[in-house]
Structures are given as structure tokens and as C-alpha cells.
Short mmCIF file of C-alpha atoms in Angstrom, two decimals:
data_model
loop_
_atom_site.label_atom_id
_atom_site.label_comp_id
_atom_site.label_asym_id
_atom_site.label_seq_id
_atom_site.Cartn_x
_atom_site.Cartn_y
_atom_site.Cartn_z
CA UNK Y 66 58.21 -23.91 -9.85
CA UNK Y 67 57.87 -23.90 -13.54
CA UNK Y 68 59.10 -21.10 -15.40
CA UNK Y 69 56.31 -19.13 -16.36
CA UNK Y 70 55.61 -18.91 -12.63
CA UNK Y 71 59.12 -18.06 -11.73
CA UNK Y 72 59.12 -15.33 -14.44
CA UNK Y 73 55.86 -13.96 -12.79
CA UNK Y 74 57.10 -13.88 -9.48
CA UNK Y 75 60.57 -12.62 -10.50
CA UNK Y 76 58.86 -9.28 -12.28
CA UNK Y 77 56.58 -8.93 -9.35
CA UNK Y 78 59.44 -8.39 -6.93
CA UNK Y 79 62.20 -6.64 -9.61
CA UNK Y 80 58.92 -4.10 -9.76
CA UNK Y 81 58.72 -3.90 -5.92
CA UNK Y 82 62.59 -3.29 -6.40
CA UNK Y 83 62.23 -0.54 -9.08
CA UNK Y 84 59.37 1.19 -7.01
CA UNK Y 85 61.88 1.26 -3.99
CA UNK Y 86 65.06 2.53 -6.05
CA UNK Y 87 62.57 5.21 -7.44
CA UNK Y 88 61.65 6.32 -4.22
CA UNK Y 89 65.39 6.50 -2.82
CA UNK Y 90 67.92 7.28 -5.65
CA UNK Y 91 68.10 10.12 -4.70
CA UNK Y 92 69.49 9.07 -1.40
CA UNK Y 93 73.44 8.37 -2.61
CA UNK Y 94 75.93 11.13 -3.78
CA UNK Y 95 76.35 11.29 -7.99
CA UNK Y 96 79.42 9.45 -7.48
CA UNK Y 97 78.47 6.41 -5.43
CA UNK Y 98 75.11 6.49 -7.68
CA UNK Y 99 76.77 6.38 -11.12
CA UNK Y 100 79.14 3.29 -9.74
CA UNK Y 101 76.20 1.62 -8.56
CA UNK Y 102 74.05 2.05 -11.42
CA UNK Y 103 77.09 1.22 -13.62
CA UNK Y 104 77.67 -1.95 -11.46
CA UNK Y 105 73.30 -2.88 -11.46
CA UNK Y 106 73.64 -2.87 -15.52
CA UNK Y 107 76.85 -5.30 -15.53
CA UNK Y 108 74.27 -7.58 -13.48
CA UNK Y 109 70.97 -7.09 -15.26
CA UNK Y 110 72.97 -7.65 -18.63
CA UNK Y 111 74.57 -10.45 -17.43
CA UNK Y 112 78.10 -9.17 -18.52
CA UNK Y 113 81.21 -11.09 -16.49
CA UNK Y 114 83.14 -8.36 -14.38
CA UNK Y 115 85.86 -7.86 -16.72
CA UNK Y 116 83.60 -6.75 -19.76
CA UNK Y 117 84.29 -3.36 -21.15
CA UNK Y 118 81.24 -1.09 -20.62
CA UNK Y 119 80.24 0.72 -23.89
CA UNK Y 120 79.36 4.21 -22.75
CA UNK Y 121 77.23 4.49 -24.96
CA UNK Y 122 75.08 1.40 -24.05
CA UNK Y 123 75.20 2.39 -20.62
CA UNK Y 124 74.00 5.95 -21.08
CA UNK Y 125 71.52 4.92 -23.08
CA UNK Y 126 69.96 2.59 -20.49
CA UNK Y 127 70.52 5.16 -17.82
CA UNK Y 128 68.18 7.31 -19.11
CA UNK Y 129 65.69 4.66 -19.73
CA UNK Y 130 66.31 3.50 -15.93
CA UNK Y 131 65.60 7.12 -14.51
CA UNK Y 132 62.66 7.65 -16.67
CA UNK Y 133 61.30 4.16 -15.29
CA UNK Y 134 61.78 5.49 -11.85
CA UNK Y 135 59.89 8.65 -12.37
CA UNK Y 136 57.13 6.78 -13.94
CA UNK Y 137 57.21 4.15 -10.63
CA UNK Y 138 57.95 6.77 -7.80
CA UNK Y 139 54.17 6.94 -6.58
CA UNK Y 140 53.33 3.45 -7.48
CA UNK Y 141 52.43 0.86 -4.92
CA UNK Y 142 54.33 -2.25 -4.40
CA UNK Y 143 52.59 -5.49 -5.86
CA UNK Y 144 51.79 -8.59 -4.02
CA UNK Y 145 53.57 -11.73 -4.66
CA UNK Y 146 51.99 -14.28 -6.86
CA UNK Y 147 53.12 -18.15 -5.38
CA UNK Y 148 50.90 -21.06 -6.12
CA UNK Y 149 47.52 -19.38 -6.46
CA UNK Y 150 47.99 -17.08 -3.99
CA UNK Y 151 49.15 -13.84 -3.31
CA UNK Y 152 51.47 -12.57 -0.28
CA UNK Y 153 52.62 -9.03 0.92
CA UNK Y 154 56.03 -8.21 -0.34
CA UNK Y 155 57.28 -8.05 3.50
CA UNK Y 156 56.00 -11.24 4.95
CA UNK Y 157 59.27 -12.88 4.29
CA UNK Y 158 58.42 -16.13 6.61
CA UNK Y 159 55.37 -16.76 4.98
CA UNK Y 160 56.67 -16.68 1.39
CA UNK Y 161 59.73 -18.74 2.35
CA UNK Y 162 57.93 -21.50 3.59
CA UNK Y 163 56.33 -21.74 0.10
CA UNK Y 164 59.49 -21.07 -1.84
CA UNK Y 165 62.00 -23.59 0.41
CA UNK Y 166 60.46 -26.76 -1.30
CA UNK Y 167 60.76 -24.72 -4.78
CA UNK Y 168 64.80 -24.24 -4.25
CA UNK Y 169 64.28 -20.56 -4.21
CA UNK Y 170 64.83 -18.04 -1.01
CA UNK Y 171 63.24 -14.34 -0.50
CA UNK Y 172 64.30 -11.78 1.50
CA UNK Y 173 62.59 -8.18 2.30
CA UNK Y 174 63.83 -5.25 5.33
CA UNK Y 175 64.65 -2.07 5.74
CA UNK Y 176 67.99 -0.78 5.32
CA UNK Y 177 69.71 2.39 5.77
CA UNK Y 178 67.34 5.72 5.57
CA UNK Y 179 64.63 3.10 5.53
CA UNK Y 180 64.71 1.87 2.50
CA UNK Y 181 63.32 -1.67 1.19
CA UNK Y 182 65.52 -4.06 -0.15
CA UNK Y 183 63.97 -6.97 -2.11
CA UNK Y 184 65.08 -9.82 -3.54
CA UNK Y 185 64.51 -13.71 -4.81
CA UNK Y 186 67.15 -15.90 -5.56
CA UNK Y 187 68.08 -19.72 -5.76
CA UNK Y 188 68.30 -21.08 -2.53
CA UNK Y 189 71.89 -22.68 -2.35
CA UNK Y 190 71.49 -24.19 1.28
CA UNK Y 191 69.31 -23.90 4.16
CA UNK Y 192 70.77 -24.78 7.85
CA UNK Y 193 70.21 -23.72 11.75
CA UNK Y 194 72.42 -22.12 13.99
CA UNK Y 195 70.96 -22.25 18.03
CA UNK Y 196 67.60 -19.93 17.36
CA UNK Y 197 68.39 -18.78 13.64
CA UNK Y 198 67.64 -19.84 10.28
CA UNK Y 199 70.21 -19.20 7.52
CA UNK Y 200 69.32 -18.80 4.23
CA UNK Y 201 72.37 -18.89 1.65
CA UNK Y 202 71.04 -18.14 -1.46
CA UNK Y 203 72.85 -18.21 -5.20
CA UNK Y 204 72.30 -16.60 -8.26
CA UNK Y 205 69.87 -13.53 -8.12
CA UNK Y 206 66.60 -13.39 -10.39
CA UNK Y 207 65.88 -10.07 -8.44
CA UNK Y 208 67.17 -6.97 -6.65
CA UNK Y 209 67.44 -3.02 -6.09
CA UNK Y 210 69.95 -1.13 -6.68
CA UNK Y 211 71.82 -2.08 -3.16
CA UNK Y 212 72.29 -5.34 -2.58
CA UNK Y 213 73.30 -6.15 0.70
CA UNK Y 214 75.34 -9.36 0.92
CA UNK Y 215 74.25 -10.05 4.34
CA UNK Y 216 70.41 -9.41 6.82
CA UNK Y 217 69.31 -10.09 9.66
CA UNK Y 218 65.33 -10.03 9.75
CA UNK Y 219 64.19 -11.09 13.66
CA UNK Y 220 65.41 -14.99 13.58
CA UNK Y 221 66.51 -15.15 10.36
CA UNK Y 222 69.64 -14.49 8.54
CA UNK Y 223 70.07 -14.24 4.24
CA UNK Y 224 73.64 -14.38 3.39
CA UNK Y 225 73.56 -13.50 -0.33
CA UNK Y 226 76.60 -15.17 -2.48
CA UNK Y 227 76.12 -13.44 -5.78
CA UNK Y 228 75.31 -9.99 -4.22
CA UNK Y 229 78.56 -10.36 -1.85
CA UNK Y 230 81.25 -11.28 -4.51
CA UNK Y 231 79.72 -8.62 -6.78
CA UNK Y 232 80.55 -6.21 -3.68
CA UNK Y 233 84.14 -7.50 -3.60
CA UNK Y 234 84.67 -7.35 -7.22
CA UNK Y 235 82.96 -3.18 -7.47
CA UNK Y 236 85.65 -2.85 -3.90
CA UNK Y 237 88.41 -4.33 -6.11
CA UNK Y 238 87.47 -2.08 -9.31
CA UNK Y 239 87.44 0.83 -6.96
CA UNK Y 240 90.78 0.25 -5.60
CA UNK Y 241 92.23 -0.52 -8.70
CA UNK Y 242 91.62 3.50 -9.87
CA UNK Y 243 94.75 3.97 -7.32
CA UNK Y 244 95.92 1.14 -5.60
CA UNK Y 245 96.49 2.56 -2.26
CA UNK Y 246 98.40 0.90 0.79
CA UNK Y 247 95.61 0.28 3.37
CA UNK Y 248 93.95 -2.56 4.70
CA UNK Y 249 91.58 -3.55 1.29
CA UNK Y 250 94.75 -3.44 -0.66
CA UNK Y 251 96.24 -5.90 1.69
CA UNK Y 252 93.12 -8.14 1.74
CA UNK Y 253 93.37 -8.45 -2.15
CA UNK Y 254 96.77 -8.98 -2.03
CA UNK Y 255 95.99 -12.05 -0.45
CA UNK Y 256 94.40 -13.53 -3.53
CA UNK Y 257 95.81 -13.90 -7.18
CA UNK Y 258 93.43 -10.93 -8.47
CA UNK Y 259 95.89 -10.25 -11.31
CA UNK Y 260 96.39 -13.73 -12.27
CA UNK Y 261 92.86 -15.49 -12.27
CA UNK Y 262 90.10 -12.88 -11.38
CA UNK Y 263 87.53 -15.12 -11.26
CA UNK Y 264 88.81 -18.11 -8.88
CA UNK Y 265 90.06 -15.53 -6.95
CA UNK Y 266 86.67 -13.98 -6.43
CA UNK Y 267 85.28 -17.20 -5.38
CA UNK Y 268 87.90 -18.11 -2.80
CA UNK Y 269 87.47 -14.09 -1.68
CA UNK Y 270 83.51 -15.04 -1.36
CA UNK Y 271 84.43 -18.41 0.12
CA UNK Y 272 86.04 -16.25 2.84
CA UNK Y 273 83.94 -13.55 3.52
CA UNK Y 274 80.65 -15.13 3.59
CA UNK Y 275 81.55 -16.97 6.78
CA UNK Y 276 82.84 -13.41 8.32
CA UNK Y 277 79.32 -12.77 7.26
CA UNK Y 278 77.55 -14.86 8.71
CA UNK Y 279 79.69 -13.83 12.18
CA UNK Y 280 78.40 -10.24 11.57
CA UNK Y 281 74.85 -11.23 11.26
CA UNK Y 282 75.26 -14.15 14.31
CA UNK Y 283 76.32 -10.95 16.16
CA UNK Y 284 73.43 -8.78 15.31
CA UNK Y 285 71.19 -11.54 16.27
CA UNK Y 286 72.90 -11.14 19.38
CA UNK Y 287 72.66 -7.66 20.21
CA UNK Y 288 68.58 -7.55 18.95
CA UNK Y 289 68.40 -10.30 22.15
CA UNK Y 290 70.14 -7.39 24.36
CA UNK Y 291 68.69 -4.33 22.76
CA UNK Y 292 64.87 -5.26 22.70
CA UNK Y 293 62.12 -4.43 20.33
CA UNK Y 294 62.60 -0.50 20.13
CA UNK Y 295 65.80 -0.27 18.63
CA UNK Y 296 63.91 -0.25 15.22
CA UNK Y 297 61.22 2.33 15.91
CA UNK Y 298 63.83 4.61 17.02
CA UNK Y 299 65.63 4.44 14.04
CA UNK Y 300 62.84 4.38 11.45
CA UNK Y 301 62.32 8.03 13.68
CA UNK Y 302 65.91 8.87 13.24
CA UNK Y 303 66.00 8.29 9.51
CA UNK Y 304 67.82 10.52 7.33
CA UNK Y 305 69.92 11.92 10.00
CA UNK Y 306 73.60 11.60 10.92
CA UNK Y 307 71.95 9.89 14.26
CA UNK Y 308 70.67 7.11 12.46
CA UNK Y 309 73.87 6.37 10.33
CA UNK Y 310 75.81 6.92 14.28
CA UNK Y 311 72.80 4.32 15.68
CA UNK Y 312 73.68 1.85 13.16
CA UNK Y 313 77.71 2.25 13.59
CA UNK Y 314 77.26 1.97 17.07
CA UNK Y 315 74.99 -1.44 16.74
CA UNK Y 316 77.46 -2.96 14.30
CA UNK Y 317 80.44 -2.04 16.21
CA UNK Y 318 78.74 -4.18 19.44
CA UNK Y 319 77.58 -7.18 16.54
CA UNK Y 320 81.25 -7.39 16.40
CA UNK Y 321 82.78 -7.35 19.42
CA UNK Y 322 80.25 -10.16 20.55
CA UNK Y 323 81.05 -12.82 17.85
CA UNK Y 324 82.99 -10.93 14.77
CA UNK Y 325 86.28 -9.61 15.99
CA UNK Y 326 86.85 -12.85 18.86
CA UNK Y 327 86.20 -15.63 16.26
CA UNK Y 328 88.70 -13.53 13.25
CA UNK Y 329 91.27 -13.35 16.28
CA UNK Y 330 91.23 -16.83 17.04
CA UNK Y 331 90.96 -17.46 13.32
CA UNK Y 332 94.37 -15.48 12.42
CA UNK Y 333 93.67 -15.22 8.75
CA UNK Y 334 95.46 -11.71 7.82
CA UNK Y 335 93.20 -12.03 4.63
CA UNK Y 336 90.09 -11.86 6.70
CA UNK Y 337 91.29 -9.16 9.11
CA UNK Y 338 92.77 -6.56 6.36
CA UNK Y 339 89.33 -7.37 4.75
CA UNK Y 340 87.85 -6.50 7.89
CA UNK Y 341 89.05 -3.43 8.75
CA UNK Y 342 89.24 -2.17 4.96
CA UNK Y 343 85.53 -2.51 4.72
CA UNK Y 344 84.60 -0.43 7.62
CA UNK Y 345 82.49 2.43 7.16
CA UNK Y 346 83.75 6.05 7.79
CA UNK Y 347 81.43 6.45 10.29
CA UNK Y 348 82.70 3.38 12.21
CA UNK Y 349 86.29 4.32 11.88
CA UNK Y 350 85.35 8.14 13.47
CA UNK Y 351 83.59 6.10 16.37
CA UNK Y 352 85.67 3.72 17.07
CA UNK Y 353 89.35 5.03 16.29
CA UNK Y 354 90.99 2.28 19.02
CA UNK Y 355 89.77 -0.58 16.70
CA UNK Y 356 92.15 1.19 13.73
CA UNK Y 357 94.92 1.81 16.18
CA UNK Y 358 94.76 -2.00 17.34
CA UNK Y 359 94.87 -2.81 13.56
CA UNK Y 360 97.72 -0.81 12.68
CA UNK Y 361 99.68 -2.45 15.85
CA UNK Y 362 99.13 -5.71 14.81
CA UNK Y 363 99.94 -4.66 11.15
CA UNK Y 364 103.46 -3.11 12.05
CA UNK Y 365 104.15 -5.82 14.19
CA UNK Y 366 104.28 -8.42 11.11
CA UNK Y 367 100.69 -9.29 10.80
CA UNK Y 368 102.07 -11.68 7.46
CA UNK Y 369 104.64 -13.08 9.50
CA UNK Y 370 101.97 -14.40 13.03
CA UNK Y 371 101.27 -11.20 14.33
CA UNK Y 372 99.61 -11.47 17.91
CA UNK Y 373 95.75 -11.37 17.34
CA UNK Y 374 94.92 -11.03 20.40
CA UNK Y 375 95.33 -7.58 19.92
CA UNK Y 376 91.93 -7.94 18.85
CA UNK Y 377 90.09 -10.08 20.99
CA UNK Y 378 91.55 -7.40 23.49
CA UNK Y 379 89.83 -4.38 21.98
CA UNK Y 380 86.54 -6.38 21.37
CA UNK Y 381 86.02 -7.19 25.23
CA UNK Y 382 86.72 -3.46 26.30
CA UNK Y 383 84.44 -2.57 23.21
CA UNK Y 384 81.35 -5.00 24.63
CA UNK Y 385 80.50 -3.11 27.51
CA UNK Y 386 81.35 0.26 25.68
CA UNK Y 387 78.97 0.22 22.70
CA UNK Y 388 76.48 -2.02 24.75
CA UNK Y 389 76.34 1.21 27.37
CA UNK Y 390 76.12 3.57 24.41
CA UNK Y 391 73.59 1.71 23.07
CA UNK Y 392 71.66 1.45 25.92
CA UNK Y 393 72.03 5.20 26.54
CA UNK Y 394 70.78 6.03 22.86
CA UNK Y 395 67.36 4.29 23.53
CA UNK Y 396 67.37 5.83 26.64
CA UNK Y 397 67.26 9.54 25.02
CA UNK Y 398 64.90 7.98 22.71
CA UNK Y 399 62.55 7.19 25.26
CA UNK Y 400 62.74 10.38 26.76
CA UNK Y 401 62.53 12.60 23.44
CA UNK Y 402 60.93 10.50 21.32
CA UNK Y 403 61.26 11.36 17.44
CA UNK Y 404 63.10 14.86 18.21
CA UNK Y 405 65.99 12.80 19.86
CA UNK Y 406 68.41 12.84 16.78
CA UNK Y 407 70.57 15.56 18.48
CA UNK Y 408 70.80 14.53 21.86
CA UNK Y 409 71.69 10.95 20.17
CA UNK Y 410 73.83 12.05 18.29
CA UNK Y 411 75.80 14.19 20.99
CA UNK Y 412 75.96 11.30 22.92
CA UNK Y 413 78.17 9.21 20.69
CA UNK Y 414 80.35 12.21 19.96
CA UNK Y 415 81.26 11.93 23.20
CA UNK Y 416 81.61 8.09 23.56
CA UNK Y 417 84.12 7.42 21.13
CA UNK Y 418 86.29 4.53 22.18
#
């Protein structure tokens, strides 16, 4: 692709990306925004992690950011522009079979609270996996504001290399403000952070982007057992502590298919402290057994060949758990439709495991 057609494409989907962060900014609390935005400048500006922020510089183009997003809030997004032709913004499969032979890969879904996440990239390598495509792609010519290292869209999965170490390195910053004991402590401490940041963010992403890939293999899986409505229901349970218990509940399953077997018979402590570390709130208030198996097999000298199984244990007791809660979530939905938030919700209050 030459470059003035790259540079077209690129600013057709950063706009599709700007129209979508206008639309949800809103969504995140001023503390997780102001990181994020802080973070999103570092990587439009190109500035390596370590850089010192000028405040100044960063308020500045804050405010210009924000008054972008009002001006792009009711906006539509644009068609893609790729060899003469133009494509919807969400016919991924399309647009990658005209971007594979042009090294690039594209990626476009819903994520939490139904928002869109775009993005284009360089296409580092392309492989197969039973039914799925995997799409690793490099550096990032566009993106929102999230940018989730890893997706799952029907029998594809985009593991994203930049977007995942930047993830690491804003989870390393974070921890840094206090340097707790807990599992993401323990996962850096794995790596010479303080010696050579940025080898040790590559070896970090070398890591994680094959746990990765596990995740998404398992979600794969669990779209082959759940069927076609688990999406509808929650695109109806958006914005509602259902939908952020559906998708704890989904990923929780995801993992004790493929994720949590393969890191036991791995027995990397960096990948399981990394693991558990990155777990969402919601997932550790589900699913409190998983944290007590992890502290086990921490106090038992996890540093020194600490029994894993531990955690191939927990993940075939969790299997037919979260598969029965999910089941029992689409159930309700069937039955209630788009006012079944509450009975959904009451259901995995009472299935914690």
C-alpha cells in the first residue's frame, strides 16, 4: 500500500476511533480516564514510556482532545477507503482479505458497555489454530482510547503486541505509585524492570501474548458451547452490573477450558502471578476459590516448584460451574428478555464458586 493510501485509510479509522471515544468517555471514572488519556498521548506522540510528561503539554492537548469529541459525538463513522473501494468499518473479514497481502491487519467489535474498538496495524504474522485465524499484529497506525491487547470476533482472534505491552507498562506505572505485595508485584518481579525497562517489557510481552492467545482459544471455545445469543443478551444488558457479571462469568469459563490447565502444566510463577494480578474485581468477587487456590500455591513456595495442580484442580470444578451459570443466565434471558438484568444478576450472586 503506498503511503498516501495508508495515510488515508489510517485517518479514516483513527476518525471512526475518535467518533467512538466521543460517544463513550464518559463511560470510565475521572481517575481511570485521566490515566488513560495520559497513557493515549504518550502513544499518539510517540514518546518511549519513560519520558517525563510536561503537564503543561498534556493539558493543553486534553482540552483540544475533549473539544474534538464534542465536535464528533453525533457524527457518523466513515467507510474505509482500500483500493478503490470503500468497506463498512465492521466488516472486519472483508477488509482483511484486502489488507493481508498489504502486511497490514484490522480489527473492529464491541467491547464492554458496547462500545467499538477500532484499529489498523502492521500485520506481524498470520497463522491457524483448528477453526481460528490469528492475527498478530505490530505497531499501531490506529486506535481508541482502549486498546484491548487481545479479541475474539466469531473465528477470528487479533492479539495486539503494541497495545498489550503498553498495558503492562501503564500496570507497571500504576504499581510503581506504591509497590504493593500482591500477585502483579510478583509478576514484575520476575523481570529486571529496574534494570532494563525496555527488554524487560518485551520478554513480559513475549510472555503474555501466548497467555493471550489461551484466553481468546478459550473464548472461542465457550462461543461453540454458548450459541449465538450470548451477544444479544448482552448488547440488552449493557450498562448494567449484569453485563460486567455476564462477561466475568464468560471469561472465568474461557479459562478454565484452556487458560488455567495449560499455565498449570506450564509452571511459570511469572505467568501465574501475572494471571491472577490482572483479574478484574468483578472476577475476584465471583470467583473467590480461584484467589484462595492462588494464595495456597503462593504460601506453599510457588518460587521454589509449588504444586500447580492446585490449579488445574480449581479449573475442572470451575468448568461445569460457570458453564451451568452461564447456561442459566441465557436462560433468564430468554424468559425476560431485555428486563432480565436483575434476575441475572441475582443469579450469579448466588453462584459464586
Amino acid at each position: 500500500m503506498t503511503d498516501p493510501a495508508l495515510k488515508s485509510l489510517a485517518e479514516a479509522v483513527q476518525h471512526n476511533c475518535n467518533v467512538s471515544d466521543a460517544r463513550h468517555g464518559a463511560d470510565y471514572s475521572l481517575c481511570v480516564y485521566l490515566m488513560k488519556m495520559r497513557e493515549y498521548y504518550r502513544w499518539e506522540k510517540h514518546l518511549p514510556y519513560g519520558a517525563c510528561l510536561e503537564r503543561d503539554q498534556v493539558g493543553n492537548w486534553l482540552a483540544a482532545r475533549e473539544q474534538l469529541w464534542e465536535e464528533l459525538e453525533d457524527q457518523e463513522l466513515r467507510p474505509l477507503p482500500i483500493g478503490g473501494e470503500t468497506f463498512d468499518p465492521f466488516d472486519t473479514g472483508a477488509i482483511n482479505a484486502r489488507l493481508a497481502t498489504q502486511g497490514l491487519v484490522y480489527s473492529a467489535g464491541l467491547g464492554s458497555r458496547a462500545k467499538p474498538h477500532f484499529f489498523l496495524g502492521d500485520l506481524e504474522c498470520e497463522q491457524r489454530s483448528g477453526d481460528c485465524a490469528i492475527y498478530v499484529s505490530a505497531d499501531e497506525y490506529a486506535r481508541d482510547l482502549t486498546a484491548p491487547p487481545a479479541m475474539t470476533l466469531g473465528q477470528t482472534i487479533f492479539l495486539r503486541r503494541e497495545s498489550l505491552r503498553r498495558m503492562l507498562w501503564e500496570k507497571l506505572e500504576s504499581w510503581r505509585w506504591s509497590r504493593p505485595d500482591n500477585a502483579l508485584g510478583r509478576a514484575f518481579a520476575c523481570y529486571d524492570f529496574e534494570g532494563d525497562l525496555d527488554d524487560s517489557l518485551d520478554e513480559m510481552t513475549d510472555h503474555e501474548i501466548r497467555a493471550a492467545l489461551l484466553h481468546e482459544q478459550g473464548e472461542f471455545a465457550v462461543g461453540e458451547r454458548l450459541g449465538d445469543d450470548w451477544n444479544p443478551m448482552l448488547l440488552d444488558l449493557s450498562q448494567t452490573p449484569a453485563e460486567i457479571m455476564a462477561r466475568a462469568v464468560r471469561d472465568h469459563l474461557a479459562d478454565c477450558l484452556v487458560t488455567l490447565p495449560a499455565l498449570a502444566e506450564a509452571d511459570d510463577p511469572a505467568l501465574l502471578h501475572f494471571y491472577v494480578g490482572n483479574l478484574t474485581a468483578m472476577r475476584k468477587e465471583v470467583f473467590p476459590g480461584l484467589l484462595a487456590a492462588y494464595q495456597a500455591w503462593w504460601e506453599r513456595g510457588a518460587n521454589r516448584g509449588g504444586d500447580t495442580a492446585i490449579f488445574a484442580a480449581i479449573a475442572e470444578r470451575g468448568r461445569g460451574h460457570w458453564e451451568s451459570v452461564a447456561h442459566g443466565m441465557l436462560d433468564l434471558y430468554h424468559r425476560h428478555g431485555a428486563e432480565a438484568a436483575a434476575p441475572i444478576a441475582g443469579l450469579v450472586e448466588s453462584r459464586r464458586m
